XYZ file of C-alpha atoms in Angstrom:
435
model
C -17.839 23.847 27.700
C -14.398 21.949 27.208
C -12.082 23.765 24.971
C -8.960 22.476 23.333
C -5.762 22.971 25.467
C -2.038 22.557 24.355
C 0.083 20.686 26.913
C 3.484 21.717 25.323
C 4.528 18.052 24.945
C 3.776 17.150 21.365
C 7.190 16.125 20.028
C 6.367 16.613 16.357
C 5.352 20.169 17.100
C 8.024 20.948 19.638
C 10.995 20.005 17.307
C 9.950 22.414 14.511
C 12.628 25.124 13.910
C 10.090 27.983 13.648
C 6.427 28.437 13.557
C 4.628 31.385 11.722
C 1.971 33.422 13.666
C -1.699 33.830 12.469
C -3.455 36.373 14.860
C -6.705 35.466 16.552
C -10.028 36.990 15.600
C -10.077 40.273 17.506
C -12.888 42.215 15.921
C -16.287 41.398 14.412
C -16.214 40.349 10.762
C -18.248 38.745 7.894
C -16.981 36.202 5.528
C -18.648 33.701 3.127
C -17.501 30.439 4.676
C -15.981 29.531 8.022
C -14.036 26.354 8.487
C -13.690 25.401 12.157
C -10.663 23.243 12.980
C -7.212 23.505 11.387
C -6.461 19.852 11.097
C -6.470 17.674 7.973
C -10.257 18.084 7.476
C -10.089 21.889 7.973
C -6.944 22.684 5.996
C -8.222 20.568 2.981
C -11.699 22.048 3.194
C -10.282 25.704 3.322
C -7.994 25.158 0.310
C -10.681 23.308 -1.684
C -13.175 26.147 -1.038
C -10.751 28.615 -2.207
C -10.074 26.651 -5.405
C -13.815 26.288 -6.067
C -14.689 29.966 -5.241
C -11.740 32.178 -5.656
C -13.686 35.325 -5.414
C -15.189 34.454 -1.887
C -13.699 34.878 1.541
C -12.887 31.847 3.680
C -12.067 31.939 7.275
C -10.204 29.038 8.826
C -10.476 29.096 12.646
C -8.301 27.059 14.959
C -8.535 26.861 18.730
C -4.895 26.207 19.146
C -1.927 26.818 16.667
C -2.316 24.496 13.680
C -0.141 21.473 14.209
C -0.816 21.406 18.025
C -4.143 19.427 17.755
C -4.855 15.772 16.729
C -3.564 16.098 13.146
C -0.023 17.056 14.519
C -0.072 14.170 17.127
C -0.391 11.075 14.866
C 2.498 8.705 14.167
C 3.082 10.110 10.775
C 1.306 7.616 8.574
C -0.837 8.566 5.516
C -2.443 5.146 4.675
C -3.771 4.291 1.440
C -5.560 1.041 2.445
C -9.038 0.691 3.983
C -9.132 0.355 7.736
C -8.643 -3.289 8.736
C -12.372 -3.587 9.525
C -13.324 -2.227 6.066
C -10.887 -4.567 4.622
C -12.780 -7.489 6.037
C -15.919 -6.457 4.091
C -17.004 -8.796 1.328
C -17.878 -5.775 -0.813
C -14.912 -5.250 -3.075
C -16.451 -2.218 -4.733
C -16.645 -0.456 -1.423
C -12.994 -1.265 -0.779
C -11.755 -0.039 -4.126
C -13.604 3.180 -3.607
C -11.949 3.661 -0.248
C -8.558 2.842 -1.630
C -9.115 5.257 -4.600
C -10.186 8.087 -2.219
C -7.232 7.586 -0.006
C -4.927 7.704 -2.762
C -6.557 10.829 -4.318
C -5.985 12.462 -0.702
C -2.245 11.367 -0.950
C -1.933 12.826 -4.422
C -3.605 16.057 -3.230
C -1.228 16.463 -0.251
C 1.783 15.615 -2.409
C 0.948 18.213 -4.983
C 0.975 20.857 -2.314
C 4.127 19.592 -0.688
C 5.851 19.675 -4.175
C 4.367 23.108 -5.227
C 5.348 24.932 -1.925
C 8.374 22.819 -1.147
C 7.112 21.860 2.303
C 9.847 20.248 4.360
C 7.880 17.489 6.200
C 9.830 14.346 5.675
C 7.354 13.180 3.102
C 8.297 9.843 1.907
C 6.790 6.876 -0.198
C 8.139 4.579 2.400
C 4.969 2.320 2.548
C 3.935 0.576 5.767
C 4.941 -2.492 7.663
C 2.606 -4.461 9.836
C 4.409 -6.786 12.356
C 3.720 -9.489 14.778
C 5.717 -10.333 17.930
C 4.476 -13.850 18.646
C 1.820 -16.410 17.986
C -1.203 -14.145 18.733
C 0.095 -11.400 16.411
C 0.977 -13.901 13.693
C -2.625 -15.110 13.759
C -3.792 -11.597 12.913
C -1.127 -11.158 10.412
C -2.041 -14.278 8.473
C -5.652 -13.037 8.495
C -4.353 -9.640 7.156
C -2.418 -11.333 4.354
C -5.461 -13.298 3.426
C -7.538 -10.088 3.224
C -4.855 -8.466 1.015
C -4.620 -11.384 -1.171
C -8.439 -11.614 -1.612
C -8.622 -7.898 -2.471
C -5.627 -8.038 -4.960
C -3.431 -5.624 -3.004
C 0.404 -5.717 -3.444
C 2.242 -6.875 -0.293
C 5.612 -8.551 0.586
C 6.265 -10.817 3.516
C 9.734 -10.230 5.078
C 12.246 -12.682 6.233
C 13.890 -12.642 9.660
C 17.146 -11.227 8.161
C 15.206 -8.538 6.314
C 13.222 -7.391 9.315
C 16.429 -7.142 11.375
C 18.263 -5.248 8.643
C 15.349 -2.646 8.459
C 14.170 -2.490 12.084
C 17.511 -2.966 13.843
C 16.092 -5.682 16.234
C 15.027 -9.285 16.171
C 12.062 -8.707 18.379
C 9.472 -9.268 15.565
C 8.502 -12.813 14.389
C 6.715 -11.858 11.185
C 5.925 -8.784 9.047
C 4.238 -7.795 5.923
C 5.031 -4.707 3.813
C 2.489 -2.704 1.723
C 3.974 -0.029 -0.602
C 1.080 2.379 -1.171
C 1.235 4.608 2.013
C 3.436 7.504 2.896
C 5.242 8.774 5.914
C 5.634 12.333 7.085
C 6.268 14.623 9.994
C 2.572 15.726 10.815
C 3.096 18.934 12.551
C 5.531 20.128 9.762
C 2.987 19.114 7.110
C 0.173 21.074 8.824
C 2.288 24.040 9.235
C 3.354 23.968 5.603
C -0.208 23.619 4.385
C -1.213 26.592 6.732
C 1.634 28.754 5.461
C 0.714 28.354 1.932
C -3.133 28.838 1.706
C -4.628 30.637 -1.236
C -4.868 34.274 -0.874
C -8.607 34.319 -0.157
C -8.244 32.142 2.891
C -7.677 33.976 6.247
C -6.317 32.004 9.226
C -7.052 32.726 12.832
C -5.251 30.793 15.416
C -5.849 30.632 19.210
C -9.568 31.385 18.565
C -11.937 28.868 20.121
C -15.509 28.980 18.889
C -17.834 29.077 22.098
C -21.202 29.319 20.418
C -22.816 28.793 17.034
C -26.290 30.427 16.284
C -28.447 30.403 13.223
C -29.716 33.645 11.601
C -31.879 34.316 8.530
C -28.795 34.757 6.330
C -26.530 32.121 7.792
C -24.648 31.850 11.148
C -23.023 33.815 13.937
C -19.974 32.405 15.617
C -19.042 33.660 19.014
C -15.283 33.716 20.076
C -13.638 35.071 23.139
C -13.131 38.463 21.602
C -15.607 38.907 18.633
C -18.429 37.681 16.544
C -18.069 36.277 12.970
C -20.998 36.130 10.586
C -20.878 33.674 7.642
C -23.238 31.955 5.180
C -21.900 28.415 5.574
C -19.968 26.407 8.046
C -17.662 23.365 7.774
C -16.624 21.571 10.840
C -13.321 19.818 11.104
C -13.477 19.511 14.859
C -12.655 15.914 15.676
C -13.758 14.936 19.182
C -14.710 18.552 20.155
C -17.596 18.379 17.611
C -19.879 17.363 20.467
C -18.854 20.521 22.443
C -20.457 22.526 19.700
C -23.658 20.653 19.868
C -23.377 18.047 17.107
C -23.157 14.158 17.326
C -23.134 14.465 21.229
C -24.278 10.721 21.534
C -22.378 9.385 18.444
C -18.555 10.147 19.091
C -16.455 8.013 21.232
C -13.314 9.978 22.081
C -10.125 7.806 22.349
C -6.678 8.955 22.990
C -3.483 6.928 22.219
C -0.083 7.979 23.620
C 3.363 8.060 22.092
C 7.007 8.933 23.211
C 9.709 10.283 20.936
C 13.401 9.832 21.525
C 16.123 12.298 21.178
C 17.902 12.103 17.831
C 20.448 8.942 17.903
C 24.028 9.888 17.696
C 26.336 8.236 15.160
C 27.583 5.704 17.803
C 23.942 4.822 18.734
C 23.017 4.546 14.973
C 25.781 1.983 14.707
C 24.408 -0.064 17.570
C 20.961 0.357 16.225
C 22.153 -1.290 12.957
C 18.739 -0.827 11.043
C 17.470 1.783 8.451
C 15.894 5.151 8.591
C 12.459 6.213 7.514
C 9.999 3.402 8.253
C 6.878 2.666 10.238
C 5.345 -0.451 11.833
C 1.649 -0.738 12.736
C 0.914 -3.774 14.995
C -0.823 -6.865 13.707
C -2.853 -6.820 16.886
C -4.363 -3.512 17.012
C -3.710 -3.172 20.815
C 0.076 -3.592 20.174
C 2.742 -1.122 19.652
C 3.252 1.239 16.721
C 6.880 2.044 15.965
C 8.514 4.702 13.756
C 12.045 5.538 12.812
C 12.138 9.063 11.325
C 14.522 10.493 8.716
C 16.027 12.556 11.541
C 17.017 9.446 13.696
C 14.179 9.703 16.113
C 12.404 6.494 17.314
C 8.598 6.868 18.243
C 6.769 4.349 20.401
C 3.058 4.488 20.455
C 0.784 2.222 22.624
C -1.776 2.611 25.452
C -5.253 3.816 24.939
C -7.642 5.904 27.029
C -11.301 6.902 26.924
C -10.909 10.629 26.527
C -14.085 11.720 28.275
C -12.308 15.056 29.133
C -10.819 15.428 25.676
C -7.512 16.762 26.746
C -4.352 14.943 28.083
C -4.232 14.662 31.870
C -0.643 15.622 32.519
C -0.424 13.304 35.647
C -0.756 10.152 33.392
C 2.306 10.869 31.246
C 5.145 9.564 33.587
C 3.362 6.130 33.726
C 2.820 6.177 30.065
C 6.311 6.917 29.353
C 7.337 4.104 31.518
C 5.191 1.769 29.459
C 6.796 3.029 26.238
C 10.156 2.454 27.841
C 9.325 -1.185 28.445
C 8.288 -1.618 24.779
C 11.424 0.389 23.561
C 13.888 -1.585 25.860
C 12.329 -5.004 24.769
C 13.133 -4.011 21.067
C 16.284 -2.105 21.606
C 18.324 -3.377 24.586
C 21.476 -2.074 22.995
C 19.983 1.557 23.155
C 19.620 1.860 26.914
C 21.523 5.320 26.764
C 18.804 6.742 24.354
C 16.325 8.956 26.237
C 12.799 9.849 25.435
C 12.515 13.549 24.817
C 8.699 13.901 24.566
C 5.594 12.135 25.459
C 2.120 13.016 24.377
C -1.400 11.937 23.673
C -3.456 12.305 20.446
C -7.103 11.892 20.106
C -9.337 10.031 17.604
C -13.152 10.228 17.179
C -14.606 6.775 16.921
C -18.055 5.414 16.475
C -19.781 2.496 18.182
C -20.296 0.648 14.910
C -17.182 1.823 13.256
C -18.989 3.979 10.761
C -17.666 7.412 9.726
C -19.903 10.441 9.299
C -19.736 12.628 6.325
C -22.205 15.142 4.943
C -24.563 18.127 5.670
C -25.687 17.660 9.236
C -27.924 20.697 9.233
C -28.848 23.114 6.523
C -25.570 25.140 5.587
C -23.448 23.085 8.170
C -21.085 20.371 6.809
C -19.267 17.892 8.913
C -16.770 14.995 8.883
C -16.078 12.997 12.020
C -15.572 9.434 13.583
C -12.384 8.950 11.355
C -11.665 5.518 13.113
C -7.918 6.361 13.789
C -7.050 6.774 10.032
C -7.457 10.532 9.986
C -4.604 11.774 7.739
C -5.998 10.359 4.291
C -9.634 10.187 5.491
C -9.470 13.777 6.964
C -8.028 15.239 3.697
C -10.421 13.622 1.324
C -13.258 14.427 3.656
C -12.378 18.095 3.877
C -12.036 18.280 0.099
C -15.346 16.608 -0.536
C -17.214 18.670 2.015
C -15.978 21.838 0.356
C -17.311 20.474 -2.963
C -20.646 19.556 -1.514
C -20.723 23.032 0.086
C -20.208 24.527 -3.444
C -22.825 22.284 -5.059
C -20.046 20.569 -7.044
C -21.034 16.975 -7.840
C -18.290 14.675 -8.895
C -17.518 10.925 -8.784
C -15.163 11.620 -5.752
C -18.002 13.131 -3.885
C -20.403 10.205 -4.865
C -17.843 7.845 -3.729
C -17.321 9.503 -0.453
C -20.957 9.483 0.193
C -21.143 5.749 -0.618
C -18.307 4.835 1.777
C -19.805 6.891 4.675
C -22.363 5.622 7.166
C -24.501 6.591 10.279
C -22.599 6.234 13.392
C -24.660 4.388 16.023
C -26.079 5.967 19.164
C -23.773 5.293 22.118
C -24.841 4.408 25.749
C -25.060 7.300 28.209
C -21.699 8.960 29.140
C -21.744 7.592 32.854
C -21.912 3.923 31.380
C -19.119 4.717 28.781
C -16.886 6.064 31.552
C -17.206 2.606 33.186
C -17.615 0.354 30.314
C -14.917 1.548 27.925
C -12.084 1.600 30.269
C -12.953 -1.890 31.277
C -12.921 -3.054 27.625
C -9.711 -1.326 27.052
C -8.167 -3.020 30.003
C -9.265 -6.461 28.815
C -7.839 -5.752 25.409
C -4.630 -4.605 26.944
C -4.254 -7.801 28.907
C -5.180 -10.008 26.016
C -2.577 -8.248 23.887
C 0.217 -7.853 26.491
C 2.480 -10.319 24.568
C 2.325 -8.082 21.374
C 3.186 -4.894 23.152
């Protein structure tokens, strides 16, 4: 069984000033509901369960420290729009439901951030999508038509405006959409964990190695103890298959990012742009770029089929060099700015781009195959899994069921290990001008 491992390289987590401690499960116990996985799905599910059933005990189990896994490794976007493939759907009702759910997730997160004064660089900064050359511009024009057809607000940027914001003339075109937010993901996850309701117990560094069913519910085995419960909610991302679910449905894909040291005053002057923005590439195989509120630039590109689930450390030097090439192309004036961290973060995809949400077995609720838009999707999924587990039927849950699908069966793993890297290499070559 492959278990999550922390590599010590996630920049978002490593720059945190302090991290609270939640002890692992060390003795046998019984609770009402166990939530496995302390990411966006798990934290939202645990909180919502506690809100729905304040007199019941909820145990949130995380194999690592909260913020070290996939939810603390993304580029810090909480996107309100449908995924680009969903945006291409002709079903405007479906797209409206997706937007509504994503914005309800943003509102839910923001309410907690404000209530508990969580310091996570939360910002209504929106999102930019940008092109480097003709290939990207073609994708960007298509994106603009999709936004226009769906009635979403957007703004096209002039060359002067792009340079004023991004501090570079590297981009040839960009579109701004105002609805999304930016944040520091590891800081957000730690803030959510530190402010759970009183009836939620958190156990970190507690990987679950086995789940078995009993007449009254389930028994979970960890390295040191057994936990009995009546219901289970799984927010286990690509590790879901290791627990015996969706084994031939989840395609684990890892993307990689590098984070600079904070820019000095002199470097900021040479940079010449603004703080607090994020660019996603018009060509999906291009480069994501972030400038944080604390003067760090993040470059994300390069993909890998994560058949072994964790980040191979011997790949990081080459990935950092790729990020350096993309950084230098955009900021030749910042050659003295060093990368401080390089890391990988995993997403669970499906072969037909469908997400899974629902009761996968009696008493076991699951959300997976987030299609690389996990912050909003994970949050609303966790909330709605908790409502479903509590028998609470709402319009939000109904909408969630209607926008979710059935991930297709994937080819055998030996074929995936050959075919997926080949396809990624072809996409990387086709998109080389946009990186």
